mmCIF file of C-alpha atoms in Angstrom:
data_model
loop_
_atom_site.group_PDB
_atom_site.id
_atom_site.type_symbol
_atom_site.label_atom_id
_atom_site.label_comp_id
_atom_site.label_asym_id
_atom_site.label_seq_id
_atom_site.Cartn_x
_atom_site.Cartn_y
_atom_site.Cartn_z
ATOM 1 C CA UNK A 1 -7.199 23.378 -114.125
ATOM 2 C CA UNK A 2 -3.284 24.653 -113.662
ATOM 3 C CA UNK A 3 -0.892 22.167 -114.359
ATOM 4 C CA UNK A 4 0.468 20.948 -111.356
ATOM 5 C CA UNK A 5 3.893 21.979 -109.958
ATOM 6 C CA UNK A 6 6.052 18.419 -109.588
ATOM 7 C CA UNK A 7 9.587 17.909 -109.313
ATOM 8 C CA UNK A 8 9.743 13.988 -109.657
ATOM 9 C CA UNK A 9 11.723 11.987 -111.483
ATOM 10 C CA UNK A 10 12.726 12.464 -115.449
ATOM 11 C CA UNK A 11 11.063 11.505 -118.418
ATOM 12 C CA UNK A 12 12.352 8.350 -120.541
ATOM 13 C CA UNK A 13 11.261 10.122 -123.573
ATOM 14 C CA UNK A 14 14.047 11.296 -126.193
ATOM 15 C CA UNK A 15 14.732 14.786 -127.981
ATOM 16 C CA UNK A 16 11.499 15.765 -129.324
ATOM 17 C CA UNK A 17 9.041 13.015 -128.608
ATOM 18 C CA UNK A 18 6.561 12.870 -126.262
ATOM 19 C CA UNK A 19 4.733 10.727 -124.047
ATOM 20 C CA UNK A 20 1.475 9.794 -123.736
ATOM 21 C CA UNK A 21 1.288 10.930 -119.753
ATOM 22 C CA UNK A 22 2.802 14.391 -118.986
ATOM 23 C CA UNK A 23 5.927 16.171 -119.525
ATOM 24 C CA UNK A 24 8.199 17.931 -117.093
ATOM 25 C CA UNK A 25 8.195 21.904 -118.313
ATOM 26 C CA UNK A 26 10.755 23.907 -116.089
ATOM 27 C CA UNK A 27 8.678 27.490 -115.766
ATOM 28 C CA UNK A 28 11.372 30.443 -117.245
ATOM 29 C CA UNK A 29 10.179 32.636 -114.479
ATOM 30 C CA UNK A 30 10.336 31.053 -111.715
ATOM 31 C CA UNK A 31 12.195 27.660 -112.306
ATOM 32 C CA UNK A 32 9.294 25.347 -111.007
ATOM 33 C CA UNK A 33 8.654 21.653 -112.910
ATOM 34 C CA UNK A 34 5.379 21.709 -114.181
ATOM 35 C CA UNK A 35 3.390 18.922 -115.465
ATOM 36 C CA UNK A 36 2.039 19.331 -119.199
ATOM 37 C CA UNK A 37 -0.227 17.220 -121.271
ATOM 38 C CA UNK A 38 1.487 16.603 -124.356
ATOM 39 C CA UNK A 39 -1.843 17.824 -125.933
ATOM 40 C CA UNK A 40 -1.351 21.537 -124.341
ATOM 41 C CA UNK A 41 1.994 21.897 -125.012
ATOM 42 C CA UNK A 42 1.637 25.460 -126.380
ATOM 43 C CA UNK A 43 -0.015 26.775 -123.573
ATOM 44 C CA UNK A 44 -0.122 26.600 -119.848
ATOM 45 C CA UNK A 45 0.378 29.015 -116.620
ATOM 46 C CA UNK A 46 3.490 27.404 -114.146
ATOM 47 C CA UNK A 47 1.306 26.198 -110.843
ATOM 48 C CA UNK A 48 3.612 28.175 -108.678
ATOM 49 C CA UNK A 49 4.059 31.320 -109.978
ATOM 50 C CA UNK A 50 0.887 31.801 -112.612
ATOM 51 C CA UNK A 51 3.169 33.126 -115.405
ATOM 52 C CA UNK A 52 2.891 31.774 -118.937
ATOM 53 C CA UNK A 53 5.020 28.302 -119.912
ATOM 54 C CA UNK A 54 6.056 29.429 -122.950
ATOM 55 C CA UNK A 55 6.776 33.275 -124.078
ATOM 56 C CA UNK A 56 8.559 32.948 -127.212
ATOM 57 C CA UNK A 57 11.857 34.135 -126.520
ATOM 58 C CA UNK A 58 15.209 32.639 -125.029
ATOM 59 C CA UNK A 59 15.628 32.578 -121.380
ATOM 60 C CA UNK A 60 18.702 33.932 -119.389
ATOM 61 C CA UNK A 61 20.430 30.810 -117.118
ATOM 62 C CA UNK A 62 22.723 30.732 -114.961
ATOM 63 C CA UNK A 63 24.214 28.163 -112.596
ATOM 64 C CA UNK A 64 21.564 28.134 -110.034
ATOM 65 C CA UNK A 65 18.934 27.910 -112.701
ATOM 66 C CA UNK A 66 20.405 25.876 -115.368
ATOM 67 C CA UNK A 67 19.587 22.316 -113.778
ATOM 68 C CA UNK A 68 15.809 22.923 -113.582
ATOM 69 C CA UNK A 69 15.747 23.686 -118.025
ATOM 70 C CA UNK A 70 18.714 21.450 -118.979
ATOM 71 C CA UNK A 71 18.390 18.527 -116.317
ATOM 72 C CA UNK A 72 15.067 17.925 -115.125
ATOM 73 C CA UNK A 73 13.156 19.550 -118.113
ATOM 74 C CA UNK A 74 11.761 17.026 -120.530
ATOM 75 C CA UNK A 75 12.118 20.077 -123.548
ATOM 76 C CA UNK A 76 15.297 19.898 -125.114
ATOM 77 C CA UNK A 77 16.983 23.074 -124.714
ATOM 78 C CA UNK A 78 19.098 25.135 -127.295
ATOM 79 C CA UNK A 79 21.709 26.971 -125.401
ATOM 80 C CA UNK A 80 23.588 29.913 -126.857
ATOM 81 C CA UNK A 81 27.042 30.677 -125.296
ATOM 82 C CA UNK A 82 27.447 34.183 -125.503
ATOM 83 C CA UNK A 83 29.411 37.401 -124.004
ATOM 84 C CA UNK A 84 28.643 40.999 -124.371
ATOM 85 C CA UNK A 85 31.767 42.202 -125.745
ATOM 86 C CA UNK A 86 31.316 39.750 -128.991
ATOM 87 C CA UNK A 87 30.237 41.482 -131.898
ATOM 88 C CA UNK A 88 29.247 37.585 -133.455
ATOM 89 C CA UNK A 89 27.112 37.626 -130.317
ATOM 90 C CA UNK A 90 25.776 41.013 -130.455
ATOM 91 C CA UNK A 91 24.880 40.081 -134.553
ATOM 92 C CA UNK A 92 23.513 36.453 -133.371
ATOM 93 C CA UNK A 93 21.094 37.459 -130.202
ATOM 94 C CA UNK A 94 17.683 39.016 -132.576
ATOM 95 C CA UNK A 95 18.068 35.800 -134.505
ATOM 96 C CA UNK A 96 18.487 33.563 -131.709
ATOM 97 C CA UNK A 97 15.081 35.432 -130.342
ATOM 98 C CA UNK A 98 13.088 35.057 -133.578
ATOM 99 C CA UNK A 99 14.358 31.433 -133.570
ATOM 100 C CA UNK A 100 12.977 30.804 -129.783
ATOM 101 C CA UNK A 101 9.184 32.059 -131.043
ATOM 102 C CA UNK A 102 9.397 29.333 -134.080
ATOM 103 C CA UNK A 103 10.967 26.657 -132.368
ATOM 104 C CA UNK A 104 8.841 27.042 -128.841
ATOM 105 C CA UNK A 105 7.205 24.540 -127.403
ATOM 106 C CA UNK A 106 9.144 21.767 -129.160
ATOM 107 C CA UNK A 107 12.684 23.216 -127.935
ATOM 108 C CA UNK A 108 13.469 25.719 -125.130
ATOM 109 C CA UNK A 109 15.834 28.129 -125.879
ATOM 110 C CA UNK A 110 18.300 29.829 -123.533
ATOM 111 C CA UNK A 111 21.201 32.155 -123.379
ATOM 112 C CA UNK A 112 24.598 32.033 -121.334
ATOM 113 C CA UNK A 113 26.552 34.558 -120.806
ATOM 114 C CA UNK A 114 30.006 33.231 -120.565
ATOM 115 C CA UNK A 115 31.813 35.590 -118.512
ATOM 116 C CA UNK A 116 29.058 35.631 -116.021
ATOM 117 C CA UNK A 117 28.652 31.988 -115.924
ATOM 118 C CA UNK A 118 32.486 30.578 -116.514
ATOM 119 C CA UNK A 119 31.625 27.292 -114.712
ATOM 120 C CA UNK A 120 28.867 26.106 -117.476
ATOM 121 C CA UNK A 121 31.399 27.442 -120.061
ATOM 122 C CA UNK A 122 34.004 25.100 -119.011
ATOM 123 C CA UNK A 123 31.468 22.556 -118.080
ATOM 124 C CA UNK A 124 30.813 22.345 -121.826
ATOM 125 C CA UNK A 125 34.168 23.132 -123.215
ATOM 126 C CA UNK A 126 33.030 26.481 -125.130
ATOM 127 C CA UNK A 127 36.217 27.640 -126.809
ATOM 128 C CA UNK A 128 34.401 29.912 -129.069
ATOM 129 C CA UNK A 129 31.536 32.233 -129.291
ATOM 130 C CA UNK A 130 28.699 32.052 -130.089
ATOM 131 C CA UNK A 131 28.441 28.550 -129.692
ATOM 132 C CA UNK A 132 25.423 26.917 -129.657
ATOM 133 C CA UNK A 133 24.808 23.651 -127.704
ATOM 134 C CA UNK A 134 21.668 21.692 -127.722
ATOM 135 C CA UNK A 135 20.997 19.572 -124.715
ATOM 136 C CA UNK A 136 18.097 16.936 -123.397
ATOM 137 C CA UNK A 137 18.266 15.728 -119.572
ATOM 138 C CA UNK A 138 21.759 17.307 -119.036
ATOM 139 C CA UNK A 139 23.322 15.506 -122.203
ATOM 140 C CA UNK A 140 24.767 17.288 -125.272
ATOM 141 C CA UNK A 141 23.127 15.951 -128.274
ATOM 142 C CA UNK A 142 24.632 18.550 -130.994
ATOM 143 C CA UNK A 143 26.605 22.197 -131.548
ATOM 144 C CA UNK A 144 27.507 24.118 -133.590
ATOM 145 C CA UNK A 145 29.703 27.372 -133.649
ATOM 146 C CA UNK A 146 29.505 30.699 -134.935
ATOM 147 C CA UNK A 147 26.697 33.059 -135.975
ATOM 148 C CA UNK A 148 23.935 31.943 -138.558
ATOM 149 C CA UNK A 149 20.780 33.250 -140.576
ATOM 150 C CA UNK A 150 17.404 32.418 -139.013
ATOM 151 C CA UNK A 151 16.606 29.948 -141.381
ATOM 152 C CA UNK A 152 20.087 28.043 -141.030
ATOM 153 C CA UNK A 153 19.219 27.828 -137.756
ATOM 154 C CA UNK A 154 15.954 26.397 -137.090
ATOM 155 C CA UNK A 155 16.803 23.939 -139.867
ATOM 156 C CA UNK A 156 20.333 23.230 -137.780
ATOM 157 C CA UNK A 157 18.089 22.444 -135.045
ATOM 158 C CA UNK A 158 14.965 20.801 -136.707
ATOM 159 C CA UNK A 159 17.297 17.971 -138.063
ATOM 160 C CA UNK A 160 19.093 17.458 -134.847
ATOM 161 C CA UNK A 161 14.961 16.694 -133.385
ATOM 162 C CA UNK A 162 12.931 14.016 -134.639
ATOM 163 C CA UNK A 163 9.136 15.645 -135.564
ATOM 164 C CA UNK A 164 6.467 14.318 -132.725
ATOM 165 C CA UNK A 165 5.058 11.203 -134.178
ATOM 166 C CA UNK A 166 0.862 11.493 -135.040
#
């Protein structure tokens, strides 16, 4: 059976531990809250829109989108401040990708461009790019500037979230 399509209330959980119930998955198609066991994680279609949960790579945000992945989402979600005329970008954005496939479904990762989006860039205070900025139900929890290796990264990141408990 689908997971249902909710958009209730948000989980009391913390970065990177889960409940027992369900968790809140905000679909990167379509932007719909889905409800998730814990247990199927990995998987999953969105109820709304029948596309896959998770694909392994970062998705783009914008304003109209970003509350559904950084707010309401009970993933904590790795945001990469970006702009097209940055070579550090340019250099960062295949290891940012590779990173989303490792680090999926434990973290969401997503990509803003800065000139496109200057509201969430001020919202956050990005002076510098790339910065990366890693969120949970609309509150920074870490960031870090700059490009970095693959490996630098998903460490960066695996320290910032506690490992599921079992």
């Amino acid at each position: 059976m689908p997971p249902t399509a909710q958009a209730s209330g948000q989980s009391s959980t913390g970065p990177g531990s889960f409940s027992a119930d369900s968790l809140h998955i905000a679909c990167p198609h379509c932007d719909t809250l889905n409800r998730v066991p814990p247990a199927r994680l990995g998987g999953g279609k969105c109820g709304r829109c029948g596309n896959a949960l998770f694909g392994g790579k970062p998705v783009a945000l914008d304003a109209r989108r970003f509350a559904a992945h950084a707010e309401k989402s009970d993933l904590p979600l790795l945001i990469d401040f970006w702009a097209e005329w940055c070579g550090p970008c340019r250099m960062m954005a295949p290891v940012f990708t590779q990173a989303a496939a490792q680090l999926e479904p434990r973290v969401r990762l997503a990509k803003i461009d800065t000139e496109a989006s200057p509201d969430l860039a001020a919202r956050f205070g990005i002076r510098s790019i790339p910065s990366l900025v890693l969120v949970h139900h609309g509150r920074e929890i870490a960031r870090t500037a700059g490009a970095m290796p693959l490996p630098a990264l998903v460490a960066w990141v695996r320290q910032q979230i506690p490992s599921p408990r079992g």
